[in-house]
PDB file of C-alpha atoms in Angstrom:
ATOM      1  CA  MET A1093       0.000   0.000   0.000  1.00 44.00           C
ATOM      2  CA  ASP A1094       1.049   3.613  -0.404  1.00 42.00           C
ATOM      3  CA  LYS A1095       3.941   4.477   1.879  1.00 41.00           C
ATOM      4  CA  SER A1096       4.419   8.034   0.617  1.00 44.00           C
ATOM      5  CA  ASN A1097       1.450   9.831   2.169  1.00 47.00           C
ATOM      6  CA  SER A1098       2.076  10.553   5.830  1.00 47.00           C
ATOM      7  CA  ASN A1099      -1.570  11.685   6.286  1.00 60.00           C
ATOM      8  CA  LEU A1100      -2.819   8.147   5.922  1.00 80.00           C
ATOM      9  CA  VAL A1101      -3.692   6.030   8.923  1.00 85.00           C
ATOM     10  CA  VAL A1102      -0.633   3.851   9.543  1.00 91.00           C
ATOM     11  CA  VAL A1103      -1.190   0.218  10.516  1.00 92.00           C
ATOM     12  CA  LEU A1104       1.700  -2.104  11.292  1.00 96.00           C
ATOM     13  CA  LEU A1105       0.768  -5.709  10.545  1.00 96.00           C
ATOM     14  CA  VAL A1106       3.098  -8.150  12.293  1.00 97.00           C
ATOM     15  CA  GLU A1107       2.402 -11.426  10.524  1.00 94.00           C
ATOM     16  CA  ASP A1108       4.677 -14.216   9.310  1.00 93.00           C
ATOM     17  CA  ASN A1109       2.132 -15.913   7.021  1.00 91.00           C
ATOM     18  CA  PRO A1110       2.256 -14.436   3.468  1.00 92.00           C
ATOM     19  CA  ALA A1111      -1.303 -15.617   2.729  1.00 88.00           C
ATOM     20  CA  ASP A1112      -2.644 -13.805   5.793  1.00 87.00           C
ATOM     21  CA  GLN A1113      -0.633 -10.731   4.830  1.00 91.00           C
ATOM     22  CA  GLN A1114      -2.223 -10.695   1.379  1.00 90.00           C
ATOM     23  CA  LEU A1115      -5.688 -11.262   2.794  1.00 87.00           C
ATOM     24  CA  THR A1116      -5.251  -8.332   5.181  1.00 87.00           C
ATOM     25  CA  ILE A1117      -4.025  -6.111   2.344  1.00 87.00           C
ATOM     26  CA  ARG A1118      -7.108  -7.036   0.283  1.00 86.00           C
ATOM     27  CA  ALA A1119      -9.435  -6.414   3.211  1.00 84.00           C
ATOM     28  CA  PHE A1120      -8.020  -2.945   3.915  1.00 83.00           C
ATOM     29  CA  LYS A1121      -8.137  -2.012   0.216  1.00 83.00           C
ATOM     30  CA  LYS A1122     -11.883  -2.661   0.294  1.00 80.00           C
ATOM     31  CA  GLY A1123     -12.308  -0.495   3.386  1.00 74.00           C
ATOM     32  CA  HIS A1124     -13.374   3.122   3.751  1.00 73.00           C
ATOM     33  CA  VAL A1125     -10.238   4.489   5.414  1.00 76.00           C
ATOM     34  CA  ASN A1126      -7.018   5.261   3.560  1.00 82.00           C
ATOM     35  CA  ILE A1127      -4.563   2.914   5.225  1.00 86.00           C
ATOM     36  CA  ASN A1128      -0.796   2.896   4.934  1.00 91.00           C
ATOM     37  CA  LEU A1129      -0.299  -0.781   5.753  1.00 92.00           C
ATOM     38  CA  GLN A1130       3.238  -1.600   6.818  1.00 96.00           C
ATOM     39  CA  ILE A1131       4.262  -5.243   7.240  1.00 97.00           C
ATOM     40  CA  ALA A1132       6.795  -6.845   9.561  1.00 97.00           C
ATOM     41  CA  ASN A1133       7.340 -10.556   8.929  1.00 96.00           C
ATOM     42  CA  ASP A1134       8.022 -11.448  12.572  1.00 95.00           C
ATOM     43  CA  GLY A1135       8.539  -9.994  16.008  1.00 96.00           C
ATOM     44  CA  VAL A1136      12.186  -9.106  15.479  1.00 96.00           C
ATOM     45  CA  GLU A1137      11.296  -7.054  12.379  1.00 97.00           C
ATOM     46  CA  ALA A1138       8.420  -5.434  14.276  1.00 97.00           C
ATOM     47  CA  MET A1139      10.724  -4.164  17.005  1.00 97.00           C
ATOM     48  CA  GLU A1140      13.268  -2.947  14.425  1.00 97.00           C
ATOM     49  CA  TYR A1141      10.435  -1.078  12.708  1.00 97.00           C
ATOM     50  CA  LEU A1142       9.153   0.442  15.960  1.00 97.00           C
ATOM     51  CA  HIS A1143      12.660   1.541  17.000  1.00 97.00           C
ATOM     52  CA  ALA A1144      13.508   2.815  13.468  1.00 95.00           C
ATOM     53  CA  GLU A1145      16.491   0.473  13.197  1.00 96.00           C
ATOM     54  CA  GLY A1146      18.235  -0.994  10.176  1.00 94.00           C
ATOM     55  CA  LYS A1147      16.168  -0.906   6.999  1.00 95.00           C
ATOM     56  CA  TYR A1148      13.369   0.838   8.941  1.00 96.00           C
ATOM     57  CA  SER A1149      15.443   3.899   9.894  1.00 95.00           C
ATOM     58  CA  ASP A1150      13.610   6.298   7.538  1.00 94.00           C
ATOM     59  CA  ARG A1151      10.526   7.532   9.448  1.00 92.00           C
ATOM     60  CA  LYS A1152       9.090   9.072   6.261  1.00 92.00           C
ATOM     61  CA  GLU A1153       8.993   5.671   4.614  1.00 94.00           C
ATOM     62  CA  TYR A1154       8.240   3.734   7.824  1.00 95.00           C
ATOM     63  CA  PRO A1155       6.145   6.055  10.010  1.00 94.00           C
ATOM     64  CA  ILE A1156       5.080   5.391  13.577  1.00 93.00           C
ATOM     65  CA  PRO A1157       1.934   3.270  13.450  1.00 94.00           C
ATOM     66  CA  ASP A1158      -1.471   4.406  14.660  1.00 90.00           C
ATOM     67  CA  LEU A1159      -2.358   0.770  15.314  1.00 92.00           C
ATOM     68  CA  ILE A1160      -0.485  -2.536  15.498  1.00 96.00           C
ATOM     69  CA  LEU A1161      -2.071  -5.828  14.402  1.00 95.00           C
ATOM     70  CA  LEU A1162      -0.038  -8.588  15.998  1.00 95.00           C
ATOM     71  CA  ASP A1163      -0.022 -12.335  15.450  1.00 94.00           C
ATOM     72  CA  ILE A1164       0.955 -14.552  18.393  1.00 94.00           C
ATOM     73  CA  ASN A1165       2.648 -17.524  16.753  1.00 91.00           C
ATOM     74  CA  MET A1166       5.732 -16.317  14.886  1.00 90.00           C
ATOM     75  CA  PRO A1167       9.348 -17.411  14.556  1.00 88.00           C
ATOM     76  CA  ARG A1168      12.266 -15.623  16.245  1.00 90.00           C
ATOM     77  CA  LYS A1169      10.079 -13.523  18.572  1.00 93.00           C
ATOM     78  CA  ASP A1170       6.425 -14.313  19.201  1.00 94.00           C
ATOM     79  CA  GLY A1171       3.562 -11.873  19.597  1.00 95.00           C
ATOM     80  CA  LYS A1172       3.483 -12.030  23.389  1.00 95.00           C
ATOM     81  CA  GLN A1173       7.166 -11.101  23.571  1.00 96.00           C
ATOM     82  CA  VAL A1174       6.600  -8.201  21.171  1.00 97.00           C
ATOM     83  CA  LEU A1175       3.535  -7.044  23.110  1.00 97.00           C
ATOM     84  CA  LYS A1176       5.499  -7.094  26.366  1.00 97.00           C
ATOM     85  CA  GLU A1177       8.298  -5.019  24.814  1.00 97.00           C
ATOM     86  CA  ILE A1178       5.843  -2.496  23.375  1.00 97.00           C
ATOM     87  CA  LYS A1179       3.842  -2.066  26.564  1.00 96.00           C
ATOM     88  CA  THR A1180       6.939  -1.685  28.775  1.00 96.00           C
ATOM     89  CA  ASP A1181       8.553   0.885  26.470  1.00 94.00           C
ATOM     90  CA  GLN A1182       7.674   4.459  27.517  1.00 93.00           C
ATOM     91  CA  ASN A1183       7.830   5.619  23.892  1.00 91.00           C
ATOM     92  CA  LEU A1184       5.670   2.846  22.433  1.00 94.00           C
ATOM     93  CA  LYS A1185       3.175   1.794  25.082  1.00 93.00           C
ATOM     94  CA  ILE A1186       0.560   4.309  23.977  1.00 92.00           C
ATOM     95  CA  ILE A1187       0.185   2.662  20.529  1.00 93.00           C
ATOM     96  CA  PRO A1188      -2.930   0.460  20.473  1.00 93.00           C
ATOM     97  CA  VAL A1189      -2.184  -3.218  19.843  1.00 96.00           C
ATOM     98  CA  ILE A1190      -4.695  -5.792  18.635  1.00 94.00           C
ATOM     99  CA  MET A1191      -3.880  -9.484  18.699  1.00 93.00           C
ATOM    100  CA  LEU A1192      -5.164 -10.834  15.396  1.00 88.00           C
ATOM    101  CA  THR A1193      -4.402 -14.518  15.577  1.00 85.00           C
ATOM    102  CA  THR A1194      -5.672 -18.031  14.923  1.00 85.00           C
ATOM    103  CA  SER A1195      -5.256 -18.913  18.588  1.00 83.00           C
ATOM    104  CA  ASP A1196      -8.420 -18.951  20.645  1.00 85.00           C
ATOM    105  CA  GLN A1197      -6.762 -20.601  23.646  1.00 90.00           C
ATOM    106  CA  GLU A1198      -7.840 -19.055  26.938  1.00 94.00           C
ATOM    107  CA  LYS A1199      -4.213 -18.895  28.136  1.00 95.00           C
ATOM    108  CA  ASP A1200      -3.212 -16.795  25.118  1.00 94.00           C
ATOM    109  CA  ILE A1201      -6.157 -14.456  25.655  1.00 95.00           C
ATOM    110  CA  ILE A1202      -5.429 -14.013  29.377  1.00 96.00           C
ATOM    111  CA  ASP A1203      -1.678 -13.615  28.805  1.00 96.00           C
ATOM    112  CA  SER A1204      -2.308 -10.994  26.103  1.00 95.00           C
ATOM    113  CA  TYR A1205      -4.623  -8.915  28.290  1.00 96.00           C
ATOM    114  CA  ASN A1206      -2.211  -9.207  31.222  1.00 97.00           C
ATOM    115  CA  LEU A1207       0.498  -7.837  28.935  1.00 96.00           C
ATOM    116  CA  GLY A1208      -1.676  -4.867  27.932  1.00 96.00           C
ATOM    117  CA  VAL A1209      -3.278  -5.785  24.618  1.00 96.00           C
ATOM    118  CA  ASN A1210      -6.108  -3.430  23.615  1.00 92.00           C
ATOM    119  CA  ALA A1211      -8.194  -6.112  21.887  1.00 91.00           C
ATOM    120  CA  TYR A1212      -7.959  -9.803  21.027  1.00 94.00           C
ATOM    121  CA  ILE A1213      -9.512 -11.092  17.805  1.00 89.00           C
ATOM    122  CA  SER A1214      -9.434 -14.668  16.535  1.00 87.00           C
ATOM    123  CA  LYS A1215      -8.908 -14.839  12.786  1.00 83.00           C
ATOM    124  CA  PRO A1216     -11.865 -16.442  11.067  1.00 77.00           C
ATOM    125  CA  VAL A1217     -11.056 -19.354   8.770  1.00 76.00           C
ATOM    126  CA  ARG A1218     -13.370 -18.321   5.920  1.00 82.00           C
ATOM    127  CA  ILE A1219     -12.167 -15.500   3.677  1.00 81.00           C
ATOM    128  CA  ASN A1220     -15.457 -13.560   3.722  1.00 80.00           C
ATOM    129  CA  ASP A1221     -15.584 -13.745   7.520  1.00 84.00           C
ATOM    130  CA  PHE A1222     -12.003 -12.481   7.726  1.00 81.00           C
ATOM    131  CA  MET A1223     -12.832  -9.572   5.401  1.00 80.00           C
ATOM    132  CA  ASP A1224     -15.820  -8.746   7.622  1.00 83.00           C
ATOM    133  CA  VAL A1225     -13.655  -8.762  10.767  1.00 82.00           C
ATOM    134  CA  VAL A1226     -11.121  -6.381   9.193  1.00 81.00           C
ATOM    135  CA  ASN A1227     -13.953  -4.096   8.032  1.00 80.00           C
ATOM    136  CA  LYS A1228     -15.426  -3.961  11.551  1.00 82.00           C
ATOM    137  CA  LEU A1229     -11.984  -3.447  13.055  1.00 81.00           C
ATOM    138  CA  GLU A1230     -11.358  -0.554  10.666  1.00 80.00           C
ATOM    139  CA  ASN A1231     -14.755   1.029  11.416  1.00 75.00           C
ATOM    140  CA  PHE A1232     -14.233   0.851  15.163  1.00 81.00           C
ATOM    141  CA  TRP A1233     -10.576   1.883  15.429  1.00 78.00           C
ATOM    142  CA  PHE A1234     -10.634   4.644  12.819  1.00 75.00           C
ATOM    143  CA  SER A1235     -14.210   5.931  12.936  1.00 70.00           C
ATOM    144  CA  LEU A1236     -15.547   5.497  16.476  1.00 70.00           C
ATOM    145  CA  ASN A1237     -12.520   5.132  18.727  1.00 71.00           C
ATOM    146  CA  LYS A1238     -10.379   8.088  19.811  1.00 69.00           C
ATOM    147  CA  VAL A1239      -6.626   7.599  20.100  1.00 65.00           C
ATOM    148  CA  PRO A1240      -3.866   9.962  21.226  1.00 66.00           C
ATOM    149  CA  THR A1241      -1.987  11.880  18.570  1.00 65.00           C
ATOM    150  CA  LYS A1242       1.447  10.688  17.535  1.00 62.00           C
ATOM    151  CA  ASN A1243       2.956  13.729  19.264  1.00 56.00           C
ATOM    152  CA  HIS A1244       3.059  11.583  22.406  1.00 53.00           C
ATOM    153  CA  ILE A1245       5.176   8.908  20.726  1.00 58.00           C
ATOM    154  CA  MET A1246       8.957   9.241  20.472  1.00 54.00           C
TER     155      MET A1246
END
């Protein structure tokens, strides 16, 4: 999606599954909000992005996200580890984080809320259901919900 317009709503998708990445891209393209969807392939990349390290050092190309969609089960650094790092970092903890994952295990849900997740959504298996979830997520987070401005971040 377009990385050049800094006025767009920035969403960081942290997802290791290319099929789920593509499905999320399609779902946001059908939405009503102009989204600058950034993708990190795992938790290590997500933290590099959030700290503007390595290939993510250009904040114009990789802006601070307005929302983070985070999968739990990923290689190198899982979603719970990333969530813990985000919510214990004074510069990042204000960014809303939504677990968007296939796991519906009670332990994962409880652990995520204990770590400070803002919402927990199980990914539907059917494509149309997934598209509907992303549409509802977009409507709530970018139409109804109020979030702090990015002036409070970094």
